[in-house]
């Protein structure tokens, strides 16, 4: 299955028989079989024809809209798959402190573990400054597993994340050096890529949750707020460093991107990828999502990261229906 990204302003996505077609100024740019498209992401000022929109809704294809800088606007959503009884069960189970704390601790601990693995791939293990930071990060992982509340878990996870990004900021190429995580808007090139990658990953997970008939807005770790997909944020934690951070580091350390690929927006007071660099970044992230691995112990088979995310959402749904946090095992990379 293909994931279609439209990044050129003025593009028109339509349908012609059994194919989706992309046109610009009445010129055909691309034609794709309808059955091969799993999701569509549209950046900037492009449009979808009404017949095409109807076809996408009927087929249940996920469609998301972003600004040219990657800010999320919204998505097309068909109501045909909603199951109210499962949603009631989700709200009841996730409101149980024992269930939510148990699952949250596992997710946060896996996130901190995965961050350590990513760091080890790039830092010399005999460097004293790094070993000191790593020791504290390990302590935070242990504290998370013994936490008794979501607030306590978030506190330890936040400390680990602060140290993790401090180390990343030190080891990247000098021209991409940054000083901690910043967002809304991103103040440097590295954080700009992280923010875009996390946004795309978040709504990738949202589409997978909706196939499980779960609400993305009722979670366990992040605070529920109107309009905020807290469950997506929860389930994204174990994947952040594994997928997005790894892809960004590979581009930066592999000289696949340069500071010249970014533009400054005075109105938004942020740093953003240029249109050409946006396409390269999306291609890099897509390759990462489609990369095969054996991190999930399901039938001793290899799965792409995208497939693994889908399976993990299914496992979370199973944990809810069985009311058993032991059913869910966050991914821990090696």
GROMACS .gro file of N, CA, C and O in nm, residues 209-276:
model
  272
  209UNK      N    1  -0.532   0.384   1.513
  209UNK     CA    2  -0.625   0.371   1.625
  209UNK      C    3  -0.769   0.367   1.575
  209UNK      O    4  -0.853   0.293   1.629
  210UNK      N    5  -0.799   0.448   1.476
  210UNK     CA    6  -0.935   0.452   1.425
  210UNK      C    7  -0.973   0.320   1.358
  210UNK      O    8  -1.090   0.282   1.359
  211UNK      N    9  -0.877   0.248   1.300
  211UNK     CA   10  -0.909   0.115   1.245
  211UNK      C   11  -0.943   0.018   1.356
  211UNK      O   12  -1.011  -0.083   1.332
  212UNK      N   13  -0.896   0.045   1.478
  212UNK     CA   14  -0.929  -0.039   1.594
  212UNK      C   15  -1.057   0.008   1.662
  212UNK      O   16  -1.098  -0.049   1.764
  213UNK      N   17  -1.119   0.113   1.609
  213UNK     CA   18  -1.243   0.171   1.662
  213UNK      C   19  -1.224   0.232   1.800
  213UNK      O   20  -1.316   0.234   1.882
  214UNK      N   21  -1.103   0.281   1.829
  214UNK     CA   22  -1.076   0.348   1.955
  214UNK      C   23  -1.077   0.498   1.935
  214UNK      O   24  -1.045   0.548   1.827
  215UNK      N   25  -1.108   0.571   2.041
  215UNK     CA   26  -1.101   0.717   2.035
  215UNK      C   27  -0.957   0.760   2.057
  215UNK      O   28  -0.895   0.721   2.157
  216UNK      N   29  -0.901   0.843   1.969
  216UNK     CA   30  -0.764   0.892   1.989
  216UNK      C   31  -0.756   0.998   2.098
  216UNK      O   32  -0.646   1.039   2.136
  217UNK      N   33  -0.870   1.042   2.150
  217UNK     CA   34  -0.873   1.156   2.242
  217UNK      C   35  -0.879   1.117   2.389
  217UNK      O   36  -0.879   1.203   2.476
  218UNK      N   37  -0.886   0.989   2.419
  218UNK     CA   38  -0.893   0.943   2.558
  218UNK      C   39  -0.772   0.855   2.586
  218UNK      O   40  -0.765   0.742   2.538
  219UNK      N   41  -0.674   0.907   2.662
  219UNK     CA   42  -0.550   0.836   2.684
  219UNK      C   43  -0.525   0.803   2.830
  219UNK      O   44  -0.612   0.816   2.916
  220UNK      N   45  -0.399   0.761   2.858
  220UNK     CA   46  -0.364   0.720   2.993
  220UNK      C   47  -0.251   0.804   3.054
  220UNK      O   48  -0.249   0.827   3.174
  221UNK      N   49  -0.158   0.848   2.971
  221UNK     CA   50  -0.039   0.917   3.021
  221UNK      C   51  -0.051   1.068   3.007
  221UNK      O   52  -0.029   1.142   3.103
  222UNK      N   53  -0.087   1.113   2.887
  222UNK     CA   54  -0.102   1.257   2.865
  222UNK      C   55  -0.240   1.304   2.909
  222UNK      O   56  -0.338   1.230   2.900
  223UNK      N   57  -0.245   1.426   2.955
  223UNK     CA   58  -0.371   1.482   3.005
  223UNK      C   59  -0.472   1.496   2.892
  223UNK      O   60  -0.438   1.543   2.783
  224UNK      N   61  -0.594   1.452   2.919
  224UNK     CA   62  -0.700   1.467   2.819
  224UNK      C   63  -0.739   1.615   2.808
  224UNK      O   64  -0.770   1.680   2.909
  225UNK      N   65  -0.734   1.668   2.686
  225UNK     CA   66  -0.775   1.807   2.659
  225UNK      C   67  -0.858   1.808   2.532
  225UNK      O   68  -0.832   1.730   2.440
  226UNK      N   69  -0.954   1.898   2.526
  226UNK     CA   70  -1.036   1.909   2.407
  226UNK      C   71  -0.948   1.931   2.284
  226UNK      O   72  -0.862   2.019   2.282
  227UNK      N   73  -0.969   1.849   2.181
  227UNK     CA   74  -0.897   1.864   2.057
  227UNK      C   75  -0.758   1.804   2.057
  227UNK      O   76  -0.689   1.808   1.954
  228UNK      N   77  -0.712   1.749   2.170
  228UNK     CA   78  -0.578   1.692   2.177
  228UNK      C   79  -0.587   1.540   2.177
  228UNK      O   80  -0.646   1.481   2.267
  229UNK      N   81  -0.528   1.472   2.077
  229UNK     CA   82  -0.535   1.325   2.069
  229UNK      C   83  -0.441   1.259   2.169
  229UNK      O   84  -0.332   1.212   2.134
  230UNK      N   85  -0.479   1.257   2.297
  230UNK     CA   86  -0.389   1.214   2.403
  230UNK      C   87  -0.348   1.068   2.390
  230UNK      O   88  -0.235   1.031   2.424
  231UNK      N   89  -0.437   0.980   2.343
  231UNK     CA   90  -0.400   0.840   2.328
  231UNK      C   91  -0.295   0.824   2.218
  231UNK      O   92  -0.203   0.742   2.229
  232UNK      N   93  -0.305   0.903   2.111
  232UNK     CA   94  -0.201   0.901   2.006
  232UNK      C   95  -0.067   0.942   2.066
  232UNK      O   96   0.037   0.881   2.037
  233UNK      N   97  -0.069   1.047   2.149
  233UNK     CA   98   0.055   1.092   2.213
  233UNK      C   99   0.112   0.984   2.303
  233UNK      O  100   0.234   0.964   2.309
  234UNK      N  101   0.025   0.912   2.374
  234UNK     CA  102   0.070   0.802   2.459
  234UNK      C  103   0.142   0.695   2.378
  234UNK      O  104   0.255   0.656   2.409
  235UNK      N  105   0.075   0.647   2.274
  235UNK     CA  106   0.128   0.534   2.198
  235UNK      C  107   0.244   0.575   2.107
  235UNK      O  108   0.317   0.489   2.058
  236UNK      N  109   0.262   0.705   2.087
  236UNK     CA  110   0.374   0.752   2.008
  236UNK      C  111   0.504   0.749   2.087
  236UNK      O  112   0.613   0.743   2.029
  237UNK      N  113   0.497   0.752   2.220
  237UNK     CA  114   0.617   0.768   2.301
  237UNK      C  115   0.722   0.662   2.273
  237UNK      O  116   0.840   0.692   2.263
  238UNK      N  117   0.681   0.536   2.260
  238UNK     CA  118   0.779   0.430   2.238
  238UNK      C  119   0.844   0.437   2.100
  238UNK      O  120   0.948   0.374   2.077
  239UNK      N  121   0.781   0.513   2.008
  239UNK     CA  122   0.829   0.520   1.869
  239UNK      C  123   0.908   0.647   1.838
  239UNK      O  124   0.973   0.654   1.734
  240UNK      N  125   0.902   0.749   1.921
  240UNK     CA  126   0.963   0.878   1.888
  240UNK      C  127   1.110   0.864   1.848
  240UNK      O  128   1.151   0.902   1.738
  241UNK      N  129   1.191   0.812   1.938
  241UNK     CA  130   1.334   0.802   1.911
  241UNK      C  131   1.363   0.694   1.808
  241UNK      O  132   1.455   0.708   1.726
  242UNK      N  133   1.283   0.588   1.809
  242UNK     CA  134   1.305   0.474   1.719
  242UNK      C  135   1.288   0.516   1.573
  242UNK      O  136   1.367   0.476   1.487
  243UNK      N  137   1.186   0.596   1.545
  243UNK     CA  138   1.153   0.630   1.406
  243UNK      C  139   1.198   0.772   1.372
  243UNK      O  140   1.282   0.792   1.283
  244UNK      N  141   1.144   0.871   1.440
  244UNK     CA  142   1.169   1.010   1.401
  244UNK      C  143   1.311   1.054   1.433
  244UNK      O  144   1.385   1.102   1.345
  245UNK      N  145   1.353   1.038   1.559
  245UNK     CA  146   1.486   1.084   1.598
  245UNK      C  147   1.594   1.013   1.515
  245UNK      O  148   1.693   1.075   1.473
  246UNK      N  149   1.575   0.883   1.493
  246UNK     CA  150   1.673   0.806   1.415
  246UNK      C  151   1.680   0.855   1.271
  246UNK      O  152   1.789   0.866   1.213
  247UNK      N  153   1.564   0.887   1.212
  247UNK     CA  154   1.562   0.937   1.075
  247UNK      C  155   1.629   1.073   1.065
  247UNK      O  156   1.706   1.101   0.972
  248UNK      N  157   1.602   1.161   1.163
  248UNK     CA  158   1.663   1.294   1.162
  248UNK      C  159   1.814   1.283   1.181
  248UNK      O  160   1.892   1.349   1.109
  249UNK      N  161   1.857   1.201   1.275
  249UNK     CA  162   2.001   1.184   1.298
  249UNK      C  163   2.070   1.128   1.174
  249UNK      O  164   2.181   1.170   1.139
  250UNK      N  165   2.005   1.034   1.107
  250UNK     CA  166   2.065   0.975   0.986
  250UNK      C  167   2.083   1.081   0.878
  250UNK      O  168   2.185   1.084   0.809
  251UNK      N  169   1.984   1.170   0.862
  251UNK     CA  170   1.995   1.276   0.762
  251UNK      C  171   2.106   1.375   0.798
  251UNK      O  172   2.185   1.414   0.712
  252UNK      N  173   2.111   1.414   0.925
  252UNK     CA  174   2.208   1.515   0.967
  252UNK      C  175   2.350   1.459   0.965
  252UNK      O  176   2.440   1.516   0.902
  253UNK      N  177   2.370   1.346   1.032
  253UNK     CA  178   2.505   1.290   1.042
  253UNK      C  179   2.552   1.230   0.910
  253UNK      O  180   2.671   1.217   0.886
  254UNK      N  181   2.458   1.196   0.822
  254UNK     CA  182   2.494   1.143   0.692
  254UNK      C  183   2.506   1.249   0.584
  254UNK      O  184   2.518   1.217   0.465
  255UNK      N  185   2.502   1.377   0.624
  255UNK     CA  186   2.516   1.490   0.530
  255UNK      C  187   2.411   1.486   0.419
  255UNK      O  188   2.438   1.524   0.306
  256UNK      N  189   2.290   1.440   0.454
  256UNK     CA  190   2.182   1.437   0.356
  256UNK      C  191   2.103   1.567   0.357
  256UNK      O  192   2.012   1.585   0.275
  257UNK      N  193   2.136   1.656   0.448
  257UNK     CA  194   2.064   1.783   0.458
  257UNK      C  195   2.161   1.888   0.512
  257UNK      O  196   2.257   1.854   0.581
  258UNK      N  197   2.137   2.013   0.477
  258UNK     CA  198   2.225   2.121   0.522
  258UNK      C  199   2.142   2.238   0.574
  258UNK      O  200   2.021   2.245   0.548
  259UNK      N  201   2.203   2.328   0.649
  259UNK     CA  202   2.129   2.445   0.699
  259UNK      C  203   2.067   2.528   0.587
  259UNK      O  204   1.967   2.598   0.610
  260UNK      N  205   2.121   2.520   0.466
  260UNK     CA  206   2.064   2.594   0.353
  260UNK      C  207   1.929   2.540   0.310
  260UNK      O  208   1.859   2.604   0.230
  261UNK      N  209   1.892   2.422   0.360
  261UNK     CA  210   1.763   2.361   0.324
  261UNK      C  211   1.649   2.413   0.411
  261UNK      O  212   1.536   2.362   0.401
  262UNK      N  213   1.676   2.513   0.495
  262UNK     CA  214   1.575   2.565   0.587
  262UNK      C  215   1.552   2.713   0.561
  262UNK      O  216   1.642   2.785   0.517
  263UNK      N  217   1.430   2.755   0.588
  263UNK     CA  218   1.394   2.896   0.570
  263UNK      C  219   1.339   2.950   0.701
  263UNK      O  220   1.280   2.877   0.781
  264UNK      N  221   1.359   3.078   0.721
  264UNK     CA  222   1.309   3.145   0.841
  264UNK      C  223   1.180   3.218   0.807
  264UNK      O  224   1.172   3.287   0.705
  265UNK      N  225   1.080   3.201   0.890
  265UNK     CA  226   0.953   3.269   0.872
  265UNK      C  227   0.941   3.377   0.979
  265UNK      O  228   0.923   3.346   1.097
  266UNK      N  229   0.953   3.503   0.938
  266UNK     CA  230   0.949   3.612   1.035
  266UNK      C  231   0.814   3.624   1.103
  266UNK      O  232   0.805   3.657   1.222
  267UNK      N  233   0.706   3.596   1.030
  267UNK     CA  234   0.573   3.607   1.089
  267UNK      C  235   0.551   3.500   1.196
  267UNK      O  236   0.495   3.527   1.302
  268UNK      N  237   0.596   3.375   1.165
  268UNK     CA  238   0.577   3.266   1.260
  268UNK      C  239   0.693   3.256   1.358
  268UNK      O  240   0.687   3.178   1.453
  269UNK      N  241   0.801   3.332   1.333
  269UNK     CA  242   0.918   3.334   1.420
  269UNK      C  243   0.978   3.195   1.437
  269UNK      O  244   1.022   3.157   1.545
  270UNK      N  245   0.979   3.117   1.330
  270UNK     CA  246   1.033   2.983   1.337
  270UNK      C  247   1.120   2.947   1.218
  270UNK      O  248   1.133   3.025   1.123
  271UNK      N  249   1.180   2.827   1.225
  271UNK     CA  250   1.265   2.774   1.119
  271UNK      C  251   1.194   2.653   1.059
  271UNK      O  252   1.149   2.564   1.133
  272UNK      N  253   1.188   2.648   0.924
  272UNK     CA  254   1.112   2.542   0.858
  272UNK      C  255   1.187   2.488   0.737
  272UNK      O  256   1.270   2.557   0.677
  273UNK      N  257   1.155   2.364   0.700
  273UNK     CA  258   1.213   2.302   0.582
  273UNK      C  259   1.163   2.372   0.456
  273UNK      O  260   1.046   2.407   0.445
  274UNK      N  261   1.253   2.391   0.360
  274UNK     CA  262   1.211   2.440   0.229
  274UNK      C  263   1.130   2.331   0.160
  274UNK      O  264   1.129   2.215   0.204
  275UNK      N  265   1.062   2.366   0.052
  275UNK     CA  266   0.975   2.269  -0.013
  275UNK      C  267   1.051   2.147  -0.063
  275UNK      O  268   1.007   2.033  -0.044
  276UNK      N  269   1.167   2.168  -0.123
  276UNK     CA  270   1.246   2.055  -0.171
  276UNK      C  271   1.296   1.969  -0.058
  276UNK      O  272   1.295   1.844  -0.065
   0.00000   0.00000   0.00000
